mmCIF file of C-alpha atoms and ligand atoms in Angstrom:
data_model
loop_
_atom_site.group_PDB
_atom_site.id
_atom_site.type_symbol
_atom_site.label_atom_id
_atom_site.label_comp_id
_atom_site.label_asym_id
_atom_site.label_seq_id
_atom_site.Cartn_x
_atom_site.Cartn_y
_atom_site.Cartn_z
ATOM 1 C CA MET A 1 -175.684 115.251 50.055
ATOM 2 C CA GLN A 2 -177.433 112.047 48.955
ATOM 3 C CA THR A 3 -176.920 111.299 45.202
ATOM 4 C CA LYS A 4 -180.012 109.794 43.523
ATOM 5 C CA VAL A 5 -179.623 107.550 40.447
ATOM 6 C CA LEU A 6 -182.689 107.626 38.356
ATOM 7 C CA LYS A 7 -183.683 106.253 34.890
ATOM 8 C CA PRO A 8 -184.726 109.086 32.609
ATOM 9 C CA THR A 9 -188.572 109.228 32.879
ATOM 10 C CA PRO A 10 -190.894 112.337 32.668
ATOM 11 C CA GLU A 11 -190.633 112.608 36.481
ATOM 12 C CA SER A 12 -186.905 112.354 36.758
ATOM 13 C CA LEU A 13 -186.353 114.696 33.820
ATOM 14 C CA ALA A 14 -188.742 117.180 35.560
ATOM 15 C CA LEU A 15 -186.609 116.857 38.701
ATOM 16 C CA ALA A 16 -183.368 117.336 36.719
ATOM 17 C CA ALA A 17 -184.776 120.464 35.136
ATOM 18 C CA GLU A 18 -185.833 121.881 38.525
ATOM 19 C CA ILE A 19 -182.380 121.255 39.969
ATOM 20 C CA LEU A 20 -180.692 122.746 37.044
ATOM 21 C CA GLN A 21 -183.011 125.905 37.011
ATOM 22 C CA LYS A 22 -182.059 126.520 40.671
ATOM 23 C CA GLY A 23 -178.295 126.391 39.861
ATOM 24 C CA GLY A 24 -177.673 122.750 40.867
ATOM 25 C CA LEU A 25 -175.733 120.012 39.067
ATOM 26 C CA VAL A 26 -177.078 116.892 37.320
ATOM 27 C CA ALA A 27 -175.056 114.167 35.562
ATOM 28 C CA PHE A 28 -176.580 112.943 32.391
ATOM 29 C CA PRO A 29 -175.983 110.486 29.592
ATOM 30 C CA THR A 30 -174.818 111.619 26.074
ATOM 31 C CA GLU A 31 -173.675 109.614 23.084
ATOM 32 C CA THR A 32 -169.993 110.427 23.965
ATOM 33 C CA VAL A 33 -169.560 110.098 27.774
ATOM 34 C CA TYR A 34 -171.578 111.211 30.841
ATOM 35 C CA GLY A 35 -171.708 114.949 31.307
ATOM 36 C CA LEU A 36 -171.875 116.856 34.479
ATOM 37 C CA GLY A 37 -174.447 119.725 33.744
ATOM 38 C CA ALA A 38 -175.269 123.061 35.153
ATOM 39 C CA ASP A 39 -177.038 126.183 33.801
ATOM 40 C CA ALA A 40 -174.623 127.697 31.337
ATOM 41 C CA THR A 41 -175.995 131.255 31.878
ATOM 42 C CA ASN A 42 -175.247 131.143 35.681
ATOM 43 C CA ALA A 43 -171.684 131.745 36.714
ATOM 44 C CA GLU A 44 -172.184 130.345 40.248
ATOM 45 C CA ALA A 45 -173.667 127.212 38.879
ATOM 46 C CA ALA A 46 -170.719 126.753 36.454
ATOM 47 C CA LYS A 47 -168.255 127.310 39.394
ATOM 48 C CA ALA A 48 -170.066 124.485 41.256
ATOM 49 C CA ILE A 49 -169.079 122.026 38.384
ATOM 50 C CA PHE A 50 -165.314 123.018 38.827
ATOM 51 C CA ALA A 51 -165.589 122.361 42.624
ATOM 52 C CA ALA A 52 -167.520 119.075 42.221
ATOM 53 C CA LYS A 53 -164.830 117.721 39.771
ATOM 54 C CA GLY A 54 -161.827 119.337 41.178
ATOM 55 C CA ARG A 55 -161.250 120.804 37.629
ATOM 56 C CA PRO A 56 -158.542 123.403 37.174
ATOM 57 C CA ALA A 57 -160.320 126.834 36.860
ATOM 58 C CA ASP A 58 -158.560 127.400 33.459
ATOM 59 C CA ASN A 59 -160.122 124.656 31.637
ATOM 60 C CA PRO A 60 -163.367 125.847 29.859
ATOM 61 C CA LEU A 61 -166.678 123.921 29.641
ATOM 62 C CA ILE A 62 -168.636 122.818 26.670
ATOM 63 C CA VAL A 63 -172.160 124.462 26.364
ATOM 64 C CA HIS A 64 -174.847 121.848 25.310
ATOM 65 C CA ILE A 65 -177.944 122.826 23.395
ATOM 66 C CA SER A 66 -181.106 120.923 22.319
ATOM 67 C CA SER A 67 -182.117 123.102 19.347
ATOM 68 C CA LEU A 68 -180.365 125.434 16.890
ATOM 69 C CA SER A 69 -182.656 128.287 18.035
ATOM 70 C CA MET A 70 -180.549 128.419 21.395
ATOM 71 C CA LEU A 71 -177.335 129.273 19.377
ATOM 72 C CA PRO A 72 -177.874 133.085 19.029
ATOM 73 C CA GLU A 73 -177.889 133.484 22.758
ATOM 74 C CA ILE A 74 -174.554 131.684 23.169
ATOM 75 C CA VAL A 75 -172.343 132.780 20.331
ATOM 76 C CA SER A 76 -171.888 136.333 18.835
ATOM 77 C CA SER A 77 -171.373 135.029 15.347
ATOM 78 C CA VAL A 78 -171.321 131.718 13.439
ATOM 79 C CA PRO A 79 -168.194 131.333 11.171
ATOM 80 C CA GLU A 80 -168.948 129.952 7.659
ATOM 81 C CA ALA A 81 -166.904 126.677 8.253
ATOM 82 C CA ALA A 82 -168.710 126.153 11.571
ATOM 83 C CA GLN A 83 -172.031 126.376 9.797
ATOM 84 C CA LYS A 84 -170.913 123.694 7.281
ATOM 85 C CA LEU A 85 -169.957 121.324 10.036
ATOM 86 C CA MET A 86 -173.208 121.983 12.060
ATOM 87 C CA ASN A 87 -175.156 121.069 8.828
ATOM 88 C CA ALA A 88 -173.121 117.841 8.393
ATOM 89 C CA PHE A 89 -172.763 116.564 12.063
ATOM 90 C CA TRP A 90 -175.381 118.251 14.365
ATOM 91 C CA PRO A 91 -176.836 116.820 16.425
ATOM 92 C CA GLY A 92 -173.994 114.604 17.175
ATOM 93 C CA PRO A 93 -170.573 114.169 18.757
ATOM 94 C CA LEU A 94 -168.934 117.287 17.556
ATOM 95 C CA THR A 95 -168.007 120.455 19.560
ATOM 96 C CA ILE A 96 -167.409 123.718 17.640
ATOM 97 C CA ILE A 97 -165.569 126.724 19.237
ATOM 98 C CA MET A 98 -167.052 130.022 18.212
ATOM 99 C CA PRO A 99 -166.925 133.641 19.444
ATOM 100 C CA LYS A 100 -168.661 133.904 22.775
ATOM 101 C CA GLY A 101 -172.077 135.581 23.153
ATOM 102 C CA LYS A 102 -172.862 137.879 26.101
ATOM 103 C CA LYS A 103 -175.132 135.479 27.980
ATOM 104 C CA ILE A 104 -172.372 133.074 28.703
ATOM 105 C CA PRO A 105 -170.364 134.094 31.772
ATOM 106 C CA TYR A 106 -166.539 133.969 31.834
ATOM 107 C CA ALA A 107 -166.781 131.280 34.519
ATOM 108 C CA VAL A 108 -167.957 128.869 31.768
ATOM 109 C CA THR A 109 -165.201 129.827 29.266
ATOM 110 C CA ALA A 110 -162.397 130.288 31.784
ATOM 111 C CA GLY A 111 -162.030 133.815 30.801
ATOM 112 C CA LEU A 112 -161.817 133.168 27.012
ATOM 113 C CA GLU A 113 -163.720 135.176 24.359
ATOM 114 C CA THR A 114 -164.656 132.037 22.731
ATOM 115 C CA VAL A 115 -167.140 129.269 23.659
ATOM 116 C CA ALA A 116 -167.357 125.617 22.850
ATOM 117 C CA VAL A 117 -170.861 124.412 21.788
ATOM 118 C CA ARG A 118 -172.287 121.004 21.210
ATOM 119 C CA PHE A 119 -175.780 119.767 20.191
ATOM 120 C CA PRO A 120 -175.892 116.149 21.539
ATOM 121 C CA VAL A 121 -177.917 113.537 19.637
ATOM 122 C CA HIS A 122 -178.711 111.353 22.774
ATOM 123 C CA PRO A 123 -182.464 111.504 23.308
ATOM 124 C CA ASP A 124 -182.209 111.778 26.980
ATOM 125 C CA ALA A 125 -179.648 114.612 26.929
ATOM 126 C CA GLN A 126 -181.850 116.416 24.468
ATOM 127 C CA ALA A 127 -184.935 115.819 26.558
ATOM 128 C CA MET A 128 -183.303 117.110 29.723
ATOM 129 C CA ILE A 129 -182.047 120.327 27.982
ATOM 130 C CA GLU A 130 -185.344 120.983 26.344
ATOM 131 C CA ARG A 131 -187.305 120.454 29.584
ATOM 132 C CA CYS A 132 -185.223 122.923 31.471
ATOM 133 C CA GLY A 133 -185.020 125.461 28.529
ATOM 134 C CA LEU A 134 -181.535 126.522 29.285
ATOM 135 C CA PRO A 135 -178.131 125.923 27.645
ATOM 136 C CA ILE A 136 -176.204 123.415 29.804
ATOM 137 C CA ALA A 137 -172.529 123.614 30.429
ATOM 138 C CA ALA A 138 -171.197 120.207 30.934
ATOM 139 C CA PRO A 139 -167.654 118.679 31.122
ATOM 140 C CA SER A 140 -167.339 114.928 31.540
ATOM 141 C CA ALA A 141 -168.763 113.794 34.836
ATOM 142 C CA ASN A 142 -165.598 112.339 36.340
ATOM 143 C CA LEU A 143 -163.303 113.651 38.958
ATOM 144 C CA SER A 144 -160.688 115.614 37.168
ATOM 145 C CA GLY A 145 -157.793 113.420 35.856
ATOM 146 C CA LYS A 146 -159.726 110.204 35.997
ATOM 147 C CA PRO A 147 -160.975 108.361 32.943
ATOM 148 C CA SER A 148 -164.257 109.853 31.624
ATOM 149 C CA PRO A 149 -167.329 107.845 32.691
ATOM 150 C CA THR A 150 -169.124 105.906 30.197
ATOM 151 C CA THR A 151 -171.815 104.359 32.571
ATOM 152 C CA ALA A 152 -173.939 105.793 35.389
ATOM 153 C CA ALA A 153 -171.949 103.500 37.718
ATOM 154 C CA HIS A 154 -168.722 105.159 36.862
ATOM 155 C CA VAL A 155 -170.312 108.591 37.643
ATOM 156 C CA PHE A 156 -171.550 107.415 40.964
ATOM 157 C CA GLU A 157 -168.085 106.100 41.742
ATOM 158 C CA ASP A 158 -166.667 109.726 41.340
ATOM 159 C CA MET A 159 -169.664 111.898 42.145
ATOM 160 C CA ASP A 160 -171.429 110.084 45.020
ATOM 161 C CA GLY A 161 -172.236 112.649 47.801
ATOM 162 C CA ARG A 162 -171.176 115.632 45.536
ATOM 163 C CA ILE A 163 -174.126 116.078 43.289
ATOM 164 C CA PRO A 164 -177.949 115.409 43.871
ATOM 165 C CA LEU A 165 -178.924 113.494 40.738
ATOM 166 C CA ILE A 166 -177.514 111.151 38.106
ATOM 167 C CA LEU A 167 -179.722 110.171 35.196
ATOM 168 C CA ASP A 168 -178.915 106.700 34.198
ATOM 169 C CA GLY A 169 -179.387 106.187 30.392
ATOM 170 C CA GLY A 170 -177.177 103.038 30.089
ATOM 171 C CA PRO A 171 -173.654 102.845 28.538
ATOM 172 C CA CYS A 172 -172.620 105.528 26.133
ATOM 173 C CA GLN A 173 -172.452 104.693 22.492
ATOM 174 C CA VAL A 174 -169.125 106.290 21.363
ATOM 175 C CA GLY A 175 -167.356 106.060 24.579
ATOM 176 C CA LEU A 176 -164.941 108.914 24.029
ATOM 177 C CA GLU A 177 -165.450 112.557 24.544
ATOM 178 C CA SER A 178 -166.733 114.708 21.509
ATOM 179 C CA THR A 179 -164.497 115.807 18.672
ATOM 180 C CA VAL A 180 -163.444 119.482 19.458
ATOM 181 C CA VAL A 181 -162.759 121.880 16.591
ATOM 182 C CA ASP A 182 -161.861 125.563 16.748
ATOM 183 C CA ALA A 183 -163.677 127.651 14.039
ATOM 184 C CA THR A 184 -162.377 131.027 15.176
ATOM 185 C CA HIS A 185 -159.159 131.254 13.014
ATOM 186 C CA GLY A 186 -160.577 131.423 9.548
ATOM 187 C CA HIS A 187 -159.945 127.696 8.925
ATOM 188 C CA ILE A 188 -160.858 124.639 11.176
ATOM 189 C CA ILE A 189 -158.293 123.313 13.628
ATOM 190 C CA LEU A 190 -158.862 120.013 15.262
ATOM 191 C CA LEU A 191 -158.199 120.264 18.987
ATOM 192 C CA ARG A 192 -159.527 116.965 20.172
ATOM 193 C CA PRO A 193 -160.156 113.901 17.835
ATOM 194 C CA GLY A 194 -163.323 111.955 18.626
ATOM 195 C CA GLY A 195 -166.187 109.989 17.022
ATOM 196 C CA VAL A 196 -166.468 112.488 14.162
ATOM 197 C CA THR A 197 -163.192 111.704 12.600
ATOM 198 C CA ARG A 198 -160.642 113.944 10.857
ATOM 199 C CA GLU A 199 -161.518 112.368 7.504
ATOM 200 C CA MET A 200 -165.240 113.079 8.047
ATOM 201 C CA LEU A 201 -164.421 116.700 8.853
ATOM 202 C CA GLU A 202 -162.256 117.071 5.688
ATOM 203 C CA GLU A 203 -164.994 115.588 3.649
ATOM 204 C CA ALA A 204 -167.653 117.932 4.867
ATOM 205 C CA LEU A 205 -165.412 120.991 4.505
ATOM 206 C CA GLY A 206 -163.830 119.858 1.204
ATOM 207 C CA GLU A 207 -160.307 120.900 2.534
ATOM 208 C CA GLU A 208 -157.658 119.567 4.925
ATOM 209 C CA VAL A 209 -158.061 119.960 8.654
ATOM 210 C CA ALA A 210 -154.977 120.918 10.617
ATOM 211 C CA LEU A 211 -154.279 119.108 13.876
ATOM 212 C CA GLY A 212 -153.760 121.531 16.875
ATOM 213 C CA LYS A 213 -150.193 121.634 18.323
ATOM 214 C CA GLY A 214 -150.134 119.523 21.462
ATOM 215 C CA VAL A 215 -152.864 117.180 20.436
ATOM 216 C CA MET A 216 -150.796 114.155 19.591
ATOM 217 C CA GLU A 217 -147.536 115.198 21.252
ATOM 218 C CA PRO A 218 -146.670 116.823 24.635
ATOM 219 C CA LEU A 219 -146.393 120.615 24.617
ATOM 220 C CA ALA A 220 -142.928 121.962 25.348
ATOM 221 C CA ASP A 221 -142.503 123.651 28.721
ATOM 222 C CA GLY A 222 -144.131 127.146 28.669
ATOM 223 C CA GLU A 223 -145.595 126.654 25.182
ATOM 224 C CA LYS A 224 -149.118 128.228 24.816
ATOM 225 C CA ALA A 225 -151.919 125.709 24.251
ATOM 226 C CA LEU A 226 -154.563 126.312 21.739
ATOM 227 C CA SER A 227 -157.046 124.594 24.110
ATOM 228 C CA PRO A 228 -156.467 124.801 27.836
ATOM 229 C CA GLY A 229 -157.376 121.142 28.146
ATOM 230 C CA LEU A 230 -154.202 120.250 26.209
ATOM 231 C CA LYS A 231 -152.056 121.366 29.265
ATOM 232 C CA HIS A 232 -153.552 119.030 31.556
ATOM 233 C CA LYS A 233 -152.779 115.263 32.188
ATOM 234 C CA HIS A 234 -155.992 113.439 31.441
ATOM 235 C CA TYR A 235 -157.893 110.176 31.445
ATOM 236 C CA ALA A 236 -155.440 108.524 33.724
ATOM 237 C CA PRO A 237 -156.032 105.521 35.776
ATOM 238 C CA LYS A 238 -153.887 104.794 38.984
ATOM 239 C CA ALA A 239 -151.880 102.227 36.998
ATOM 240 C CA GLU A 240 -148.881 103.353 34.925
ATOM 241 C CA VAL A 241 -149.821 103.122 31.196
ATOM 242 C CA LYS A 242 -147.409 102.435 28.354
ATOM 243 C CA VAL A 243 -148.554 102.539 24.704
ATOM 244 C CA VAL A 244 -146.712 99.982 22.463
ATOM 245 C CA LEU A 245 -146.474 100.495 18.814
ATOM 246 C CA GLY A 246 -144.826 98.465 16.062
ATOM 247 C CA PRO A 247 -145.113 95.046 14.269
ATOM 248 C CA ASP A 248 -147.323 92.444 16.075
ATOM 249 C CA ASP A 249 -144.452 90.007 16.993
ATOM 250 C CA LEU A 250 -142.042 92.602 18.332
ATOM 251 C CA ARG A 251 -144.916 94.207 20.389
ATOM 252 C CA ALA A 252 -145.903 90.892 21.892
ATOM 253 C CA GLN A 253 -142.184 90.019 22.759
ATOM 254 C CA TYR A 254 -141.656 93.453 24.301
ATOM 255 C CA ILE A 255 -144.774 93.205 26.316
ATOM 256 C CA LEU A 256 -144.159 89.572 27.601
ATOM 257 C CA ASP A 257 -140.564 90.343 28.512
ATOM 258 C CA SER A 258 -141.383 93.731 30.329
ATOM 259 C CA ALA A 259 -144.432 92.268 32.071
ATOM 260 C CA ALA A 260 -142.270 89.513 33.547
ATOM 261 C CA LYS A 261 -140.624 92.265 35.686
ATOM 262 C CA ASP A 262 -143.980 94.023 36.843
ATOM 263 C CA ALA A 263 -145.858 93.373 40.043
ATOM 264 C CA CYS A 264 -149.387 93.317 38.453
ATOM 265 C CA PRO A 265 -149.382 93.774 34.622
ATOM 266 C CA CYS A 266 -152.089 93.651 32.138
ATOM 267 C CA VAL A 267 -152.469 94.149 28.418
ATOM 268 C CA LEU A 268 -155.106 96.187 26.623
ATOM 269 C CA CYS A 269 -155.488 94.764 23.013
ATOM 270 C CA LEU A 270 -157.981 93.904 20.337
ATOM 271 C CA GLU A 271 -159.495 90.382 20.755
ATOM 272 C CA GLY A 272 -157.664 89.174 17.617
ATOM 273 C CA ARG A 273 -154.424 89.386 19.494
ATOM 274 C CA ARG A 274 -155.357 88.031 22.806
ATOM 275 C CA GLY A 275 -153.626 84.752 21.916
ATOM 276 C CA LEU A 276 -150.169 86.396 21.781
ATOM 277 C CA TYR A 277 -150.255 87.071 25.595
ATOM 278 C CA PRO A 278 -150.549 83.551 27.218
ATOM 279 C CA GLY A 279 -150.462 83.889 31.044
ATOM 280 C CA LEU A 280 -151.115 87.632 31.161
ATOM 281 C CA THR A 281 -154.354 89.551 32.231
ATOM 282 C CA VAL A 282 -155.863 90.778 29.017
ATOM 283 C CA LEU A 283 -158.449 93.753 29.058
ATOM 284 C CA SER A 284 -160.438 93.546 25.936
ATOM 285 C CA ALA A 285 -160.478 96.372 23.456
ATOM 286 C CA GLY A 286 -163.144 94.620 21.488
ATOM 287 C CA ASN A 287 -162.910 93.621 17.788
ATOM 288 C CA THR A 288 -162.584 96.917 15.933
ATOM 289 C CA PRO A 289 -161.194 100.421 16.629
ATOM 290 C CA GLU A 290 -164.801 101.737 17.263
ATOM 291 C CA ASP A 291 -165.007 98.940 19.952
ATOM 292 C CA TYR A 292 -161.516 100.090 21.319
ATOM 293 C CA ALA A 293 -163.003 103.588 21.676
ATOM 294 C CA HIS A 294 -166.181 102.293 23.380
ATOM 295 C CA ASN A 295 -164.224 100.079 25.863
ATOM 296 C CA LEU A 296 -161.155 102.130 26.701
ATOM 297 C CA PHE A 297 -162.282 104.150 29.714
ATOM 298 C CA ALA A 298 -164.118 101.313 31.343
ATOM 299 C CA ALA A 299 -160.986 99.098 30.715
ATOM 300 C CA LEU A 300 -158.725 101.704 32.438
ATOM 301 C CA ARG A 301 -161.087 101.890 35.417
ATOM 302 C CA HIS A 302 -161.213 98.110 35.439
ATOM 303 C CA ALA A 303 -157.409 97.948 35.533
ATOM 304 C CA ASP A 304 -157.474 99.911 38.821
ATOM 305 C CA GLU A 305 -160.331 97.875 40.291
ATOM 306 C CA ILE A 306 -158.317 94.631 39.886
ATOM 307 C CA GLY A 307 -155.135 96.252 41.263
ATOM 308 C CA CYS A 308 -153.107 96.446 38.144
ATOM 309 C CA THR A 309 -149.859 98.469 38.459
ATOM 310 C CA GLN A 310 -148.932 98.508 34.682
ATOM 311 C CA VAL A 311 -151.066 98.585 31.717
ATOM 312 C CA TYR A 312 -149.565 97.876 28.243
ATOM 313 C CA ALA A 313 -151.882 99.249 25.670
ATOM 314 C CA GLU A 314 -151.440 98.130 22.074
ATOM 315 C CA GLY A 315 -151.438 101.164 19.657
ATOM 316 C CA LEU A 316 -153.760 101.560 16.587
ATOM 317 C CA SER A 317 -153.176 103.250 13.260
ATOM 318 C CA LEU A 318 -154.202 106.962 13.256
ATOM 319 C CA GLU A 319 -156.846 106.559 10.694
ATOM 320 C CA GLY A 320 -160.477 107.100 11.382
ATOM 321 C CA VAL A 321 -161.398 106.751 15.084
ATOM 322 C CA GLY A 322 -157.864 105.325 15.681
ATOM 323 C CA LEU A 323 -156.685 108.968 16.094
ATOM 324 C CA ALA A 324 -158.987 109.620 18.887
ATOM 325 C CA VAL A 325 -158.273 106.379 20.603
ATOM 326 C CA MET A 326 -154.459 106.966 20.336
ATOM 327 C CA ASN A 327 -155.051 110.563 21.574
ATOM 328 C CA ARG A 328 -156.676 109.332 24.806
ATOM 329 C CA VAL A 329 -154.382 106.380 25.445
ATOM 330 C CA GLU A 330 -151.256 108.462 24.809
ATOM 331 C CA ARG A 331 -152.463 111.140 27.311
ATOM 332 C CA ALA A 332 -153.422 108.372 29.864
ATOM 333 C CA ALA A 333 -149.753 107.302 29.464
ATOM 334 C CA GLY A 334 -148.464 110.723 29.836
ATOM 335 C CA PHE A 335 -147.144 110.334 26.202
ATOM 336 C CA HIS A 336 -144.979 107.178 27.421
ATOM 337 C CA VAL A 337 -144.917 105.552 23.912
ATOM 338 C CA ILE A 338 -142.723 102.657 23.026
ATOM 339 C CA GLN A 339 -142.077 102.543 19.264
ATOM 340 C CA LEU A 340 -140.545 99.234 18.211
HETATM 341 P P1 AMP B 1 -164.506 118.091 28.674
HETATM 342 O O1 AMP B 1 -165.771 118.794 28.715
HETATM 343 O O2 AMP B 1 -163.944 117.745 30.093
HETATM 344 O O3 AMP B 1 -164.566 116.923 27.834
HETATM 345 O O4 AMP B 1 -163.399 119.021 28.092
HETATM 346 C C1 AMP B 1 -163.766 120.055 27.107
HETATM 347 C C2 AMP B 1 -162.642 120.316 26.187
HETATM 348 O O5 AMP B 1 -162.801 121.419 25.381
HETATM 349 C C3 AMP B 1 -161.340 120.756 27.057
HETATM 350 O O6 AMP B 1 -160.227 120.116 26.468
HETATM 351 C C4 AMP B 1 -161.283 122.172 26.931
HETATM 352 O O7 AMP B 1 -159.960 122.826 27.004
HETATM 353 C C5 AMP B 1 -161.833 122.394 25.557
HETATM 354 N N1 AMP B 1 -162.447 123.684 25.385
HETATM 355 C C6 AMP B 1 -163.659 124.218 25.953
HETATM 356 N N2 AMP B 1 -163.860 125.447 25.647
HETATM 357 C C7 AMP B 1 -162.854 125.895 24.806
HETATM 358 C C8 AMP B 1 -162.495 127.175 24.250
HETATM 359 N N3 AMP B 1 -163.332 128.209 24.325
HETATM 360 N N4 AMP B 1 -161.308 127.213 23.593
HETATM 361 C C9 AMP B 1 -160.573 126.167 23.466
HETATM 362 N N5 AMP B 1 -160.737 124.890 23.991
HETATM 363 C C10 AMP B 1 -161.981 124.764 24.703
HETATM 364 MG MG1 MG B 2 -163.146 115.646 30.723
#
C-alpha cells in the first residue's frame, strides 16, 4: 500500500473522511502526539489499528470526539467528577475513562465495560472528526513499543506501507500523550500523567487526585493493572536508557564515569546543564520541563538514528509536567533509575 502524506486542506480532509467512513486508517495530528485513527463504531476498523501497530489486543484505544454532542453515543453515563474535568479541560489533552456505551464495540475497549474518551483541541483533528461525523478510535501512530510520533516524518518512519494517509499538521505542541484519568470509581484516579498536570486536576476538582498503582513504579509480577497500558513496556528506543536522579555534581560525575565505558553514549539534559558533559553527545531537552516534554520522543528517536547504545537521561522533579516526563522516561528505561 502506498502511504500519502498530505497537508490538511479541505481536499485532504475529505479524503481522510472517506477512508475513515469505509473502515480505513488515517494518521492525524493532535496537540499531544500523532494519532492512528479509525471509525470507533466499527470493530473491524478498530482491529486494523491493532494490526498496523502490532499493538497487544488487550490494550484499549482512546475514542476521540469533535463535539460534546457525540458523547451520549459513546458513554452510558457521565460521572459527576468527569463532568467537572470536561468543563475545565475539554477540548484539550485530557482523556477520561467512563462507562462504555453500546455503540462502541469491545474491539475498541479490549473487552472492558469502560471507554476512554478525549476531545482534542487541535484544529486539524477536530476538522477531520467533524468532517467524517464519526467518533474516532486512535492510539499513538507509532509501531507498538517505539516512542510516540510527534511529527508526520516519525509516523511515516513507522507506518509507511501500512496505512493509506498521513495528515501532516506539523510538530505536536505538547509532545507527550494525553493525561488519562479513570472516573469510574467514585473518585478520580490518575492513570497516565500528561500536559494536564495532577495539580491542575486537583485544582479543578477541589480534592486530591490519587496516582494509580504502577504509574510511577513497575507492577509486581501478576499484579492486576488498573489500565492495561501499564503492563506493557513503552516508549522505548533501541538504545538502553538509564534515568539519573540526584544532585547536579554527583549526576554529572556518575554519567561521565559510566559513559567512559560505553560504546556510544549520549546524555539527555536541559540546556542549562550541557556544560557539565564536555566531550559527550548531548541531546537537548530544551530549557524548561515543558520543552523536555516536547523534545523527549524526538530525542529518543534521534538517539537511535545516530547509533547511540546508551542514553543517560537526567531526571526532573515530579511537579507539574515533570511527573509526565518522568513517567515516560522511566518507562523507556524499563524503570532503570539511578538515584544518587
Ligand atoms: P495510547 O492511545 O497508545 O496513547 O494509549 C491509551 C492508554 O489509555 C493506554 O495506556 C490504555 O491502556 C489506556 N486506556 C484506554 N482505554 C482504557 C480503559 N477503558 N481503561 C483503562 N485504561 C484505558
Ligand atoms: Mg501509545
